[in-house]
JSON list of C-alpha atoms in Angstrom, two decimals:
[
{"chain": "A", "resi": 1, "resn": "MET", "atom": "CA", "xyz": [-169.91, -33.54, 14.36]},
{"chain": "A", "resi": 2, "resn": "ARG", "atom": "CA", "xyz": [-167.36, -31.84, 12.10]},
{"chain": "A", "resi": 3, "resn": "LEU", "atom": "CA", "xyz": [-168.85, -29.28, 9.75]},
{"chain": "A", "resi": 4, "resn": "ASP", "atom": "CA", "xyz": [-167.34, -30.85, 6.64]},
{"chain": "A", "resi": 5, "resn": "LYS", "atom": "CA", "xyz": [-168.68, -34.29, 7.62]},
{"chain": "A", "resi": 6, "resn": "TYR", "atom": "CA", "xyz": [-172.14, -32.81, 8.18]},
{"chain": "A", "resi": 7, "resn": "LEU", "atom": "CA", "xyz": [-172.15, -31.30, 4.69]},
{"chain": "A", "resi": 8, "resn": "CYS", "atom": "CA", "xyz": [-170.84, -34.49, 3.07]},
{"chain": "A", "resi": 9, "resn": "GLU", "atom": "CA", "xyz": [-173.48, -36.65, 4.74]},
{"chain": "A", "resi": 10, "resn": "SER", "atom": "CA", "xyz": [-176.12, -34.15, 3.67]},
{"chain": "A", "resi": 11, "resn": "GLY", "atom": "CA", "xyz": [-175.17, -34.70, 0.04]},
{"chain": "A", "resi": 12, "resn": "LYS", "atom": "CA", "xyz": [-173.44, -31.37, -0.55]},
{"chain": "A", "resi": 13, "resn": "GLY", "atom": "CA", "xyz": [-170.34, -32.81, -2.16]},
{"chain": "A", "resi": 14, "resn": "THR", "atom": "CA", "xyz": [-167.19, -34.73, -1.47]},
{"chain": "A", "resi": 15, "resn": "ARG", "atom": "CA", "xyz": [-164.96, -33.81, 1.47]},
{"chain": "A", "resi": 16, "resn": "THR", "atom": "CA", "xyz": [-162.74, -31.79, -0.89]},
{"chain": "A", "resi": 17, "resn": "GLU", "atom": "CA", "xyz": [-165.71, -29.99, -2.46]},
{"chain": "A", "resi": 18, "resn": "VAL", "atom": "CA", "xyz": [-167.32, -28.97, 0.82]},
{"chain": "A", "resi": 19, "resn": "LYS", "atom": "CA", "xyz": [-163.98, -27.78, 2.21]},
{"chain": "A", "resi": 20, "resn": "LYS", "atom": "CA", "xyz": [-163.72, -25.42, -0.76]},
{"chain": "A", "resi": 21, "resn": "GLN", "atom": "CA", "xyz": [-167.20, -24.09, -0.03]},
{"chain": "A", "resi": 22, "resn": "ILE", "atom": "CA", "xyz": [-166.27, -23.56, 3.61]},
{"chain": "A", "resi": 23, "resn": "SER", "atom": "CA", "xyz": [-162.96, -21.83, 2.83]},
{"chain": "A", "resi": 24, "resn": "ARG", "atom": "CA", "xyz": [-164.61, -19.36, 0.44]},
{"chain": "A", "resi": 25, "resn": "GLY", "atom": "CA", "xyz": [-167.03, -18.27, 3.18]},
{"chain": "A", "resi": 26, "resn": "ALA", "atom": "CA", "xyz": [-170.16, -19.82, 1.68]},
{"chain": "A", "resi": 27, "resn": "VAL", "atom": "CA", "xyz": [-171.08, -21.79, 4.81]},
{"chain": "A", "resi": 28, "resn": "SER", "atom": "CA", "xyz": [-172.66, -20.34, 7.92]},
{"chain": "A", "resi": 29, "resn": "VAL", "atom": "CA", "xyz": [-173.68, -21.90, 11.22]},
{"chain": "A", "resi": 30, "resn": "ASN", "atom": "CA", "xyz": [-176.48, -20.09, 13.06]},
{"chain": "A", "resi": 31, "resn": "CYS", "atom": "CA", "xyz": [-176.00, -17.12, 10.70]},
{"chain": "A", "resi": 32, "resn": "THR", "atom": "CA", "xyz": [-172.25, -16.86, 11.42]},
{"chain": "A", "resi": 33, "resn": "ILE", "atom": "CA", "xyz": [-169.83, -17.59, 8.58]},
{"chain": "A", "resi": 34, "resn": "ILE", "atom": "CA", "xyz": [-167.50, -20.46, 9.48]},
{"chain": "A", "resi": 35, "resn": "LYS", "atom": "CA", "xyz": [-164.29, -21.10, 7.53]},
{"chain": "A", "resi": 36, "resn": "ASP", "atom": "CA", "xyz": [-163.00, -23.98, 9.67]},
{"chain": "A", "resi": 37, "resn": "ALA", "atom": "CA", "xyz": [-163.91, -27.36, 8.14]},
{"chain": "A", "resi": 38, "resn": "GLY", "atom": "CA", "xyz": [-163.31, -29.03, 11.51]},
{"chain": "A", "resi": 39, "resn": "TYR", "atom": "CA", "xyz": [-165.71, -26.75, 13.36]},
{"chain": "A", "resi": 40, "resn": "LYS", "atom": "CA", "xyz": [-167.88, -28.80, 15.71]},
{"chain": "A", "resi": 41, "resn": "ILE", "atom": "CA", "xyz": [-171.63, -28.51, 15.36]},
{"chain": "A", "resi": 42, "resn": "ASP", "atom": "CA", "xyz": [-174.69, -30.05, 16.97]},
{"chain": "A", "resi": 43, "resn": "GLU", "atom": "CA", "xyz": [-176.42, -31.66, 13.99]},
{"chain": "A", "resi": 44, "resn": "ASN", "atom": "CA", "xyz": [-179.73, -31.74, 15.88]},
{"chain": "A", "resi": 45, "resn": "ALA", "atom": "CA", "xyz": [-179.75, -28.10, 16.95]},
{"chain": "A", "resi": 46, "resn": "ASP", "atom": "CA", "xyz": [-177.48, -25.91, 14.81]},
{"chain": "A", "resi": 47, "resn": "ARG", "atom": "CA", "xyz": [-178.71, -24.34, 11.56]},
{"chain": "A", "resi": 48, "resn": "VAL", "atom": "CA", "xyz": [-176.24, -24.73, 8.71]},
{"chain": "A", "resi": 49, "resn": "SER", "atom": "CA", "xyz": [-176.57, -22.86, 5.42]},
{"chain": "A", "resi": 50, "resn": "ILE", "atom": "CA", "xyz": [-174.69, -22.65, 2.12]},
{"chain": "A", "resi": 51, "resn": "ASP", "atom": "CA", "xyz": [-175.02, -19.32, 0.34]},
{"chain": "A", "resi": 52, "resn": "GLY", "atom": "CA", "xyz": [-178.02, -18.56, 2.52]},
{"chain": "A", "resi": 53, "resn": "VAL", "atom": "CA", "xyz": [-179.86, -21.82, 1.77]},
{"chain": "A", "resi": 54, "resn": "GLU", "atom": "CA", "xyz": [-180.39, -24.03, 4.82]},
{"chain": "A", "resi": 55, "resn": "VAL", "atom": "CA", "xyz": [-178.93, -27.52, 4.64]},
{"chain": "A", "resi": 56, "resn": "LYS", "atom": "CA", "xyz": [-181.24, -30.30, 5.78]},
{"chain": "A", "resi": 57, "resn": "TYR", "atom": "CA", "xyz": [-179.88, -33.19, 7.82]},
{"chain": "A", "resi": 58, "resn": "ALA", "atom": "CA", "xyz": [-181.19, -36.62, 8.84]},
{"chain": "A", "resi": 59, "resn": "ASP", "atom": "CA", "xyz": [-179.49, -39.37, 10.81]},
{"chain": "A", "resi": 60, "resn": "PHE", "atom": "CA", "xyz": [-181.38, -42.03, 8.84]},
{"chain": "A", "resi": 61, "resn": "GLU", "atom": "CA", "xyz": [-183.67, -42.09, 5.83]},
{"chain": "A", "resi": 62, "resn": "TYR", "atom": "CA", "xyz": [-186.02, -44.90, 4.83]},
{"chain": "A", "resi": 63, "resn": "TYR", "atom": "CA", "xyz": [-187.67, -45.08, 1.41]},
{"chain": "A", "resi": 64, "resn": "MET", "atom": "CA", "xyz": [-189.94, -47.56, -0.35]},
{"chain": "A", "resi": 65, "resn": "LEU", "atom": "CA", "xyz": [-189.17, -47.72, -4.07]},
{"chain": "A", "resi": 66, "resn": "ASN", "atom": "CA", "xyz": [-191.07, -49.50, -6.82]},
{"chain": "A", "resi": 67, "resn": "LYS", "atom": "CA", "xyz": [-187.98, -50.44, -8.80]},
{"chain": "A", "resi": 68, "resn": "PRO", "atom": "CA", "xyz": [-188.48, -50.32, -12.56]},
{"chain": "A", "resi": 69, "resn": "GLN", "atom": "CA", "xyz": [-186.79, -52.56, -15.10]},
{"chain": "A", "resi": 70, "resn": "GLY", "atom": "CA", "xyz": [-183.47, -51.38, -16.49]},
{"chain": "A", "resi": 71, "resn": "VAL", "atom": "CA", "xyz": [-182.16, -49.92, -13.23]},
{"chain": "A", "resi": 72, "resn": "ILE", "atom": "CA", "xyz": [-179.44, -51.64, -11.20]},
{"chain": "A", "resi": 73, "resn": "SER", "atom": "CA", "xyz": [-179.77, -52.31, -7.46]},
{"chain": "A", "resi": 74, "resn": "ALA", "atom": "CA", "xyz": [-176.73, -50.32, -6.37]},
{"chain": "A", "resi": 75, "resn": "SER", "atom": "CA", "xyz": [-175.75, -46.87, -5.18]},
{"chain": "A", "resi": 76, "resn": "ARG", "atom": "CA", "xyz": [-173.26, -46.50, -8.05]},
{"chain": "A", "resi": 77, "resn": "ASP", "atom": "CA", "xyz": [-172.24, -48.34, -11.20]},
{"chain": "A", "resi": 78, "resn": "LYS", "atom": "CA", "xyz": [-169.09, -50.14, -10.06]},
{"chain": "A", "resi": 79, "resn": "ARG", "atom": "CA", "xyz": [-168.06, -50.78, -13.65]},
{"chain": "A", "resi": 80, "resn": "GLY", "atom": "CA", "xyz": [-167.67, -47.05, -14.17]},
{"chain": "A", "resi": 81, "resn": "GLY", "atom": "CA", "xyz": [-170.52, -46.82, -16.65]},
{"chain": "A", "resi": 82, "resn": "LYS", "atom": "CA", "xyz": [-173.53, -44.56, -16.69]},
{"chain": "A", "resi": 83, "resn": "THR", "atom": "CA", "xyz": [-176.19, -47.18, -15.88]},
{"chain": "A", "resi": 84, "resn": "LEU", "atom": "CA", "xyz": [-178.97, -45.69, -13.75]},
{"chain": "A", "resi": 85, "resn": "CYS", "atom": "CA", "xyz": [-178.86, -46.85, -10.12]},
{"chain": "A", "resi": 86, "resn": "VAL", "atom": "CA", "xyz": [-181.80, -47.14, -7.75]},
{"chain": "A", "resi": 87, "resn": "THR", "atom": "CA", "xyz": [-180.49, -44.36, -5.49]},
{"chain": "A", "resi": 88, "resn": "ASP", "atom": "CA", "xyz": [-180.46, -42.01, -8.50]},
{"chain": "A", "resi": 89, "resn": "LEU", "atom": "CA", "xyz": [-184.26, -42.26, -8.50]},
{"chain": "A", "resi": 90, "resn": "ILE", "atom": "CA", "xyz": [-184.55, -40.80, -4.96]},
{"chain": "A", "resi": 91, "resn": "ARG", "atom": "CA", "xyz": [-184.54, -37.15, -5.94]},
{"chain": "A", "resi": 92, "resn": "GLU", "atom": "CA", "xyz": [-185.40, -35.59, -2.57]},
{"chain": "A", "resi": 93, "resn": "LYS", "atom": "CA", "xyz": [-182.85, -37.57, -0.57]},
{"chain": "A", "resi": 94, "resn": "ILE", "atom": "CA", "xyz": [-180.94, -35.79, 2.16]},
{"chain": "A", "resi": 95, "resn": "ARG", "atom": "CA", "xyz": [-178.26, -38.37, 2.86]},
{"chain": "A", "resi": 96, "resn": "SER", "atom": "CA", "xyz": [-175.46, -39.10, 0.40]},
{"chain": "A", "resi": 97, "resn": "ASP", "atom": "CA", "xyz": [-174.88, -42.63, 1.75]},
{"chain": "A", "resi": 98, "resn": "LEU", "atom": "CA", "xyz": [-178.15, -44.32, 0.79]},
{"chain": "A", "resi": 99, "resn": "PHE", "atom": "CA", "xyz": [-178.08, -47.90, -0.50]},
{"chain": "A", "resi": 100, "resn": "PRO", "atom": "CA", "xyz": [-180.60, -50.61, -1.43]},
{"chain": "A", "resi": 101, "resn": "VAL", "atom": "CA", "xyz": [-181.41, -53.32, 1.11]},
{"chain": "A", "resi": 102, "resn": "GLY", "atom": "CA", "xyz": [-180.58, -56.37, -0.95]},
{"chain": "A", "resi": 103, "resn": "ARG", "atom": "CA", "xyz": [-180.92, -56.41, -4.71]},
{"chain": "A", "resi": 104, "resn": "LEU", "atom": "CA", "xyz": [-183.32, -57.07, -7.53]},
{"chain": "A", "resi": 105, "resn": "ASP", "atom": "CA", "xyz": [-182.10, -58.16, -10.95]},
{"chain": "A", "resi": 106, "resn": "LYS", "atom": "CA", "xyz": [-181.91, -55.42, -13.57]},
{"chain": "A", "resi": 107, "resn": "ASP", "atom": "CA", "xyz": [-185.00, -56.80, -15.33]},
{"chain": "A", "resi": 108, "resn": "THR", "atom": "CA", "xyz": [-186.98, -57.35, -12.12]},
{"chain": "A", "resi": 109, "resn": "GLU", "atom": "CA", "xyz": [-189.47, -54.81, -10.78]},
{"chain": "A", "resi": 110, "resn": "GLY", "atom": "CA", "xyz": [-191.00, -54.15, -7.40]},
{"chain": "A", "resi": 111, "resn": "LEU", "atom": "CA", "xyz": [-190.38, -53.45, -3.76]},
{"chain": "A", "resi": 112, "resn": "LEU", "atom": "CA", "xyz": [-186.94, -52.23, -2.73]},
{"chain": "A", "resi": 113, "resn": "ILE", "atom": "CA", "xyz": [-186.07, -50.54, 0.54]},
{"chain": "A", "resi": 114, "resn": "ILE", "atom": "CA", "xyz": [-183.55, -47.68, 0.25]},
{"chain": "A", "resi": 115, "resn": "THR", "atom": "CA", "xyz": [-181.85, -46.49, 3.43]},
{"chain": "A", "resi": 116, "resn": "ASN", "atom": "CA", "xyz": [-178.55, -45.67, 5.13]},
{"chain": "A", "resi": 117, "resn": "ASP", "atom": "CA", "xyz": [-179.37, -47.78, 8.21]},
{"chain": "A", "resi": 118, "resn": "GLY", "atom": "CA", "xyz": [-176.77, -50.53, 8.03]},
{"chain": "A", "resi": 119, "resn": "ASP", "atom": "CA", "xyz": [-177.93, -52.31, 11.19]},
{"chain": "A", "resi": 120, "resn": "MET", "atom": "CA", "xyz": [-181.49, -52.69, 9.89]},
{"chain": "A", "resi": 121, "resn": "ALA", "atom": "CA", "xyz": [-180.26, -53.84, 6.49]},
{"chain": "A", "resi": 122, "resn": "HIS", "atom": "CA", "xyz": [-178.02, -56.46, 8.09]},
{"chain": "A", "resi": 123, "resn": "ARG", "atom": "CA", "xyz": [-180.91, -57.87, 10.11]},
{"chain": "A", "resi": 124, "resn": "LEU", "atom": "CA", "xyz": [-183.18, -58.07, 7.07]},
{"chain": "A", "resi": 125, "resn": "LEU", "atom": "CA", "xyz": [-180.54, -59.74, 4.91]},
{"chain": "A", "resi": 126, "resn": "SER", "atom": "CA", "xyz": [-179.04, -62.09, 7.48]},
{"chain": "A", "resi": 127, "resn": "PRO", "atom": "CA", "xyz": [-179.25, -65.71, 6.21]},
{"chain": "A", "resi": 128, "resn": "LYS", "atom": "CA", "xyz": [-180.10, -66.81, 9.76]},
{"chain": "A", "resi": 129, "resn": "ARG", "atom": "CA", "xyz": [-183.31, -64.78, 9.85]},
{"chain": "A", "resi": 130, "resn": "HIS", "atom": "CA", "xyz": [-184.91, -66.12, 6.63]},
{"chain": "A", "resi": 131, "resn": "VAL", "atom": "CA", "xyz": [-187.02, -63.00, 6.04]},
{"chain": "A", "resi": 132, "resn": "ASP", "atom": "CA", "xyz": [-189.89, -63.82, 3.65]},
{"chain": "A", "resi": 133, "resn": "LYS", "atom": "CA", "xyz": [-189.83, -62.23, 0.18]},
{"chain": "A", "resi": 134, "resn": "THR", "atom": "CA", "xyz": [-192.89, -62.65, -2.05]},
{"chain": "A", "resi": 135, "resn": "TYR", "atom": "CA", "xyz": [-192.84, -62.21, -5.83]},
{"chain": "A", "resi": 136, "resn": "TYR", "atom": "CA", "xyz": [-195.33, -62.28, -8.67]},
{"chain": "A", "resi": 137, "resn": "ALA", "atom": "CA", "xyz": [-193.95, -64.37, -11.54]},
{"chain": "A", "resi": 138, "resn": "GLU", "atom": "CA", "xyz": [-195.06, -64.97, -15.12]},
{"chain": "A", "resi": 139, "resn": "LEU", "atom": "CA", "xyz": [-193.67, -67.96, -17.04]},
{"chain": "A", "resi": 140, "resn": "ASP", "atom": "CA", "xyz": [-193.24, -68.87, -20.69]},
{"chain": "A", "resi": 141, "resn": "GLY", "atom": "CA", "xyz": [-195.47, -71.92, -20.39]},
{"chain": "A", "resi": 142, "resn": "LYS", "atom": "CA", "xyz": [-197.53, -74.15, -18.14]},
{"chain": "A", "resi": 143, "resn": "ILE", "atom": "CA", "xyz": [-196.38, -75.28, -14.73]},
{"chain": "A", "resi": 144, "resn": "LEU", "atom": "CA", "xyz": [-198.11, -78.46, -13.64]},
{"chain": "A", "resi": 145, "resn": "PRO", "atom": "CA", "xyz": [-199.11, -79.00, -9.98]},
{"chain": "A", "resi": 146, "resn": "ASP", "atom": "CA", "xyz": [-196.48, -81.70, -9.44]},
{"chain": "A", "resi": 147, "resn": "ALA", "atom": "CA", "xyz": [-193.77, -79.32, -10.73]},
{"chain": "A", "resi": 148, "resn": "ALA", "atom": "CA", "xyz": [-194.92, -76.61, -8.32]},
{"chain": "A", "resi": 149, "resn": "GLU", "atom": "CA", "xyz": [-194.79, -79.15, -5.50]},
{"chain": "A", "resi": 150, "resn": "ARG", "atom": "CA", "xyz": [-191.20, -80.06, -6.37]},
{"chain": "A", "resi": 151, "resn": "ILE", "atom": "CA", "xyz": [-190.19, -76.42, -6.35]},
{"chain": "A", "resi": 152, "resn": "MET", "atom": "CA", "xyz": [-191.90, -75.89, -2.99]},
{"chain": "A", "resi": 153, "resn": "ALA", "atom": "CA", "xyz": [-190.02, -78.83, -1.49]},
{"chain": "A", "resi": 154, "resn": "GLY", "atom": "CA", "xyz": [-186.63, -77.44, -2.56]},
{"chain": "A", "resi": 155, "resn": "VAL", "atom": "CA", "xyz": [-184.67, -78.06, -5.75]},
{"chain": "A", "resi": 156, "resn": "ASP", "atom": "CA", "xyz": [-181.07, -78.35, -6.89]},
{"chain": "A", "resi": 157, "resn": "ILE", "atom": "CA", "xyz": [-180.14, -75.15, -8.74]},
{"chain": "A", "resi": 158, "resn": "GLY", "atom": "CA", "xyz": [-176.45, -75.97, -8.97]},
{"chain": "A", "resi": 159, "resn": "ASP", "atom": "CA", "xyz": [-175.35, -74.55, -5.61]},
{"chain": "A", "resi": 160, "resn": "ASP", "atom": "CA", "xyz": [-173.79, -76.50, -2.75]},
{"chain": "A", "resi": 161, "resn": "LYS", "atom": "CA", "xyz": [-177.24, -77.27, -1.34]},
{"chain": "A", "resi": 162, "resn": "PRO", "atom": "CA", "xyz": [-180.86, -77.32, -2.54]},
{"chain": "A", "resi": 163, "resn": "THR", "atom": "CA", "xyz": [-183.10, -74.31, -2.13]},
{"chain": "A", "resi": 164, "resn": "MET", "atom": "CA", "xyz": [-185.08, -74.00, 1.07]},
{"chain": "A", "resi": 165, "resn": "PRO", "atom": "CA", "xyz": [-188.76, -75.01, 1.00]},
{"chain": "A", "resi": 166, "resn": "CYS", "atom": "CA", "xyz": [-190.92, -72.19, -0.30]},
{"chain": "A", "resi": 167, "resn": "GLN", "atom": "CA", "xyz": [-194.55, -71.39, -1.06]},
{"chain": "A", "resi": 168, "resn": "VAL", "atom": "CA", "xyz": [-195.99, -71.31, -4.58]},
{"chain": "A", "resi": 169, "resn": "ASN", "atom": "CA", "xyz": [-199.57, -70.13, -5.11]},
{"chain": "A", "resi": 170, "resn": "MET", "atom": "CA", "xyz": [-200.61, -70.67, -8.73]},
{"chain": "A", "resi": 171, "resn": "LEU", "atom": "CA", "xyz": [-202.79, -67.91, -10.19]},
{"chain": "A", "resi": 172, "resn": "SER", "atom": "CA", "xyz": [-203.01, -69.56, -13.61]},
{"chain": "A", "resi": 173, "resn": "ASP", "atom": "CA", "xyz": [-201.12, -72.37, -15.30]},
{"chain": "A", "resi": 174, "resn": "SER", "atom": "CA", "xyz": [-198.31, -69.89, -16.13]},
{"chain": "A", "resi": 175, "resn": "SER", "atom": "CA", "xyz": [-198.35, -67.29, -13.33]},
{"chain": "A", "resi": 176, "resn": "CYS", "atom": "CA", "xyz": [-198.00, -67.44, -9.57]},
{"chain": "A", "resi": 177, "resn": "PHE", "atom": "CA", "xyz": [-197.03, -65.85, -6.30]},
{"chain": "A", "resi": 178, "resn": "ILE", "atom": "CA", "xyz": [-193.86, -67.35, -4.87]},
{"chain": "A", "resi": 179, "resn": "THR", "atom": "CA", "xyz": [-192.48, -66.71, -1.38]},
{"chain": "A", "resi": 180, "resn": "ILE", "atom": "CA", "xyz": [-188.84, -67.53, -0.72]},
{"chain": "A", "resi": 181, "resn": "HIS", "atom": "CA", "xyz": [-186.77, -67.24, 2.45]},
{"chain": "A", "resi": 182, "resn": "GLU", "atom": "CA", "xyz": [-183.32, -66.87, 0.90]},
{"chain": "A", "resi": 183, "resn": "GLY", "atom": "CA", "xyz": [-181.68, -64.45, -1.49]},
{"chain": "A", "resi": 184, "resn": "ARG", "atom": "CA", "xyz": [-179.53, -66.49, -3.84]},
{"chain": "A", "resi": 185, "resn": "TYR", "atom": "CA", "xyz": [-178.39, -65.18, -7.21]},
{"chain": "A", "resi": 186, "resn": "HIS", "atom": "CA", "xyz": [-181.27, -65.45, -9.76]},
{"chain": "A", "resi": 187, "resn": "GLU", "atom": "CA", "xyz": [-182.88, -67.89, -7.34]},
{"chain": "A", "resi": 188, "resn": "ILE", "atom": "CA", "xyz": [-186.46, -67.86, -8.61]},
{"chain": "A", "resi": 189, "resn": "LYS", "atom": "CA", "xyz": [-185.43, -67.96, -12.27]},
{"chain": "A", "resi": 190, "resn": "ARG", "atom": "CA", "xyz": [-183.14, -70.93, -11.58]},
{"chain": "A", "resi": 191, "resn": "MET", "atom": "CA", "xyz": [-185.85, -72.73, -9.58]},
{"chain": "A", "resi": 192, "resn": "PHE", "atom": "CA", "xyz": [-188.33, -72.64, -12.45]},
{"chain": "A", "resi": 193, "resn": "LYS", "atom": "CA", "xyz": [-185.58, -73.49, -14.92]},
{"chain": "A", "resi": 194, "resn": "THR", "atom": "CA", "xyz": [-185.29, -76.90, -13.24]},
{"chain": "A", "resi": 195, "resn": "GLU", "atom": "CA", "xyz": [-188.82, -77.55, -14.54]},
{"chain": "A", "resi": 196, "resn": "GLY", "atom": "CA", "xyz": [-188.04, -76.33, -18.03]},
{"chain": "A", "resi": 197, "resn": "ARG", "atom": "CA", "xyz": [-189.72, -72.96, -17.64]},
{"chain": "A", "resi": 198, "resn": "THR", "atom": "CA", "xyz": [-188.36, -69.43, -18.13]},
{"chain": "A", "resi": 199, "resn": "VAL", "atom": "CA", "xyz": [-189.51, -66.52, -15.96]},
{"chain": "A", "resi": 200, "resn": "THR", "atom": "CA", "xyz": [-190.64, -63.81, -18.36]},
{"chain": "A", "resi": 201, "resn": "TYR", "atom": "CA", "xyz": [-191.70, -61.24, -15.75]},
{"chain": "A", "resi": 202, "resn": "LEU", "atom": "CA", "xyz": [-190.83, -60.92, -12.07]},
{"chain": "A", "resi": 203, "resn": "LYS", "atom": "CA", "xyz": [-191.98, -58.39, -9.49]},
{"chain": "A", "resi": 204, "resn": "ARG", "atom": "CA", "xyz": [-191.34, -58.35, -5.74]},
{"chain": "A", "resi": 205, "resn": "ILE", "atom": "CA", "xyz": [-194.48, -57.41, -3.86]},
{"chain": "A", "resi": 206, "resn": "SER", "atom": "CA", "xyz": [-193.43, -57.81, -0.22]},
{"chain": "A", "resi": 207, "resn": "MET", "atom": "CA", "xyz": [-190.41, -58.16, 2.04]},
{"chain": "A", "resi": 208, "resn": "GLY", "atom": "CA", "xyz": [-190.95, -59.29, 5.61]},
{"chain": "A", "resi": 209, "resn": "PRO", "atom": "CA", "xyz": [-193.84, -57.27, 7.05]},
{"chain": "A", "resi": 210, "resn": "ILE", "atom": "CA", "xyz": [-193.81, -54.59, 4.31]},
{"chain": "A", "resi": 211, "resn": "SER", "atom": "CA", "xyz": [-195.82, -54.74, 1.09]},
{"chain": "A", "resi": 212, "resn": "LEU", "atom": "CA", "xyz": [-195.35, -52.59, -1.98]},
{"chain": "A", "resi": 213, "resn": "ASP", "atom": "CA", "xyz": [-197.65, -49.57, -1.97]},
{"chain": "A", "resi": 214, "resn": "PRO", "atom": "CA", "xyz": [-200.06, -50.15, -4.91]},
{"chain": "A", "resi": 215, "resn": "GLU", "atom": "CA", "xyz": [-200.13, -46.37, -5.50]},
{"chain": "A", "resi": 216, "resn": "LEU", "atom": "CA", "xyz": [-196.46, -46.38, -6.54]},
{"chain": "A", "resi": 217, "resn": "ALA", "atom": "CA", "xyz": [-195.87, -46.76, -10.26]},
{"chain": "A", "resi": 218, "resn": "PRO", "atom": "CA", "xyz": [-192.52, -48.21, -11.43]},
{"chain": "A", "resi": 219, "resn": "GLY", "atom": "CA", "xyz": [-189.84, -45.65, -10.62]},
{"chain": "A", "resi": 220, "resn": "GLU", "atom": "CA", "xyz": [-191.88, -43.93, -7.93]},
{"chain": "A", "resi": 221, "resn": "TYR", "atom": "CA", "xyz": [-191.05, -43.93, -4.22]},
{"chain": "A", "resi": 222, "resn": "ARG", "atom": "CA", "xyz": [-192.11, -42.56, -0.86]},
{"chain": "A", "resi": 223, "resn": "LEU", "atom": "CA", "xyz": [-190.78, -42.31, 2.67]},
{"chain": "A", "resi": 224, "resn": "LEU", "atom": "CA", "xyz": [-191.62, -45.25, 4.90]},
{"chain": "A", "resi": 225, "resn": "THR", "atom": "CA", "xyz": [-194.10, -44.46, 7.64]},
{"chain": "A", "resi": 226, "resn": "ASP", "atom": "CA", "xyz": [-192.90, -44.63, 11.24]},
{"chain": "A", "resi": 227, "resn": "LYS", "atom": "CA", "xyz": [-194.93, -47.83, 11.68]},
{"chain": "A", "resi": 228, "resn": "GLU", "atom": "CA", "xyz": [-193.35, -49.45, 8.61]},
{"chain": "A", "resi": 229, "resn": "THR", "atom": "CA", "xyz": [-189.88, -48.49, 9.80]},
{"chain": "A", "resi": 230, "resn": "GLU", "atom": "CA", "xyz": [-190.48, -50.05, 13.21]},
{"chain": "A", "resi": 231, "resn": "LEU", "atom": "CA", "xyz": [-191.85, -53.21, 11.61]},
{"chain": "A", "resi": 232, "resn": "LEU", "atom": "CA", "xyz": [-188.72, -53.57, 9.50]},
{"chain": "A", "resi": 233, "resn": "LYS", "atom": "CA", "xyz": [-186.41, -52.91, 12.43]},
{"chain": "A", "resi": 234, "resn": "ASN", "atom": "CA", "xyz": [-188.16, -55.67, 14.36]},
{"chain": "A", "resi": 235, "resn": "ALA", "atom": "CA", "xyz": [-188.50, -58.11, 11.46]}
]
């Protein structure tokens, strides 16, 4: 791998910025100063440092985040604003190319996987795979059993086809767990809207085989375990 690419992927700046660091003699490989940005290194064996501080490297990173409200599910604000993005919350990240697997609305909390593994993300999000996603929802009023049954059967939310059948487990007359198999825009909110109800609180608690760690408060995160990573890759 090129030295400048290694530093960029390790979050040490843009290609232009890391080239400047290299040209000023700040970067060393195995304790030897290297001023050639195209210098080839073995990312799994060579030790790279900037101003004497070793640079960490990882091919892939996998995080579980309990997304808080008010944060957008993106790696950057595409509108050019200063809205906080979910990847901004991962303070110890090594990679600079992390992204969220799927999205949660700005006002929705809960489980979000953050990674740079595009293949895994594609498998989890593929419409053909119908990976289960379970949410806890609170509503602004009562949902009667027959209304829940209609939602479970699939409803017209204004798209080209009705929603897929889902599972609704009522916890009270105005709160429930709901498991969907798609990922349409505002899907759950639009489903309950067909019954005259507004979702006042929404939190994702599981995605495929992975459940949100109850020890994580909103805004907190941790690395996925090896077992969790394998489960997601095989989901």
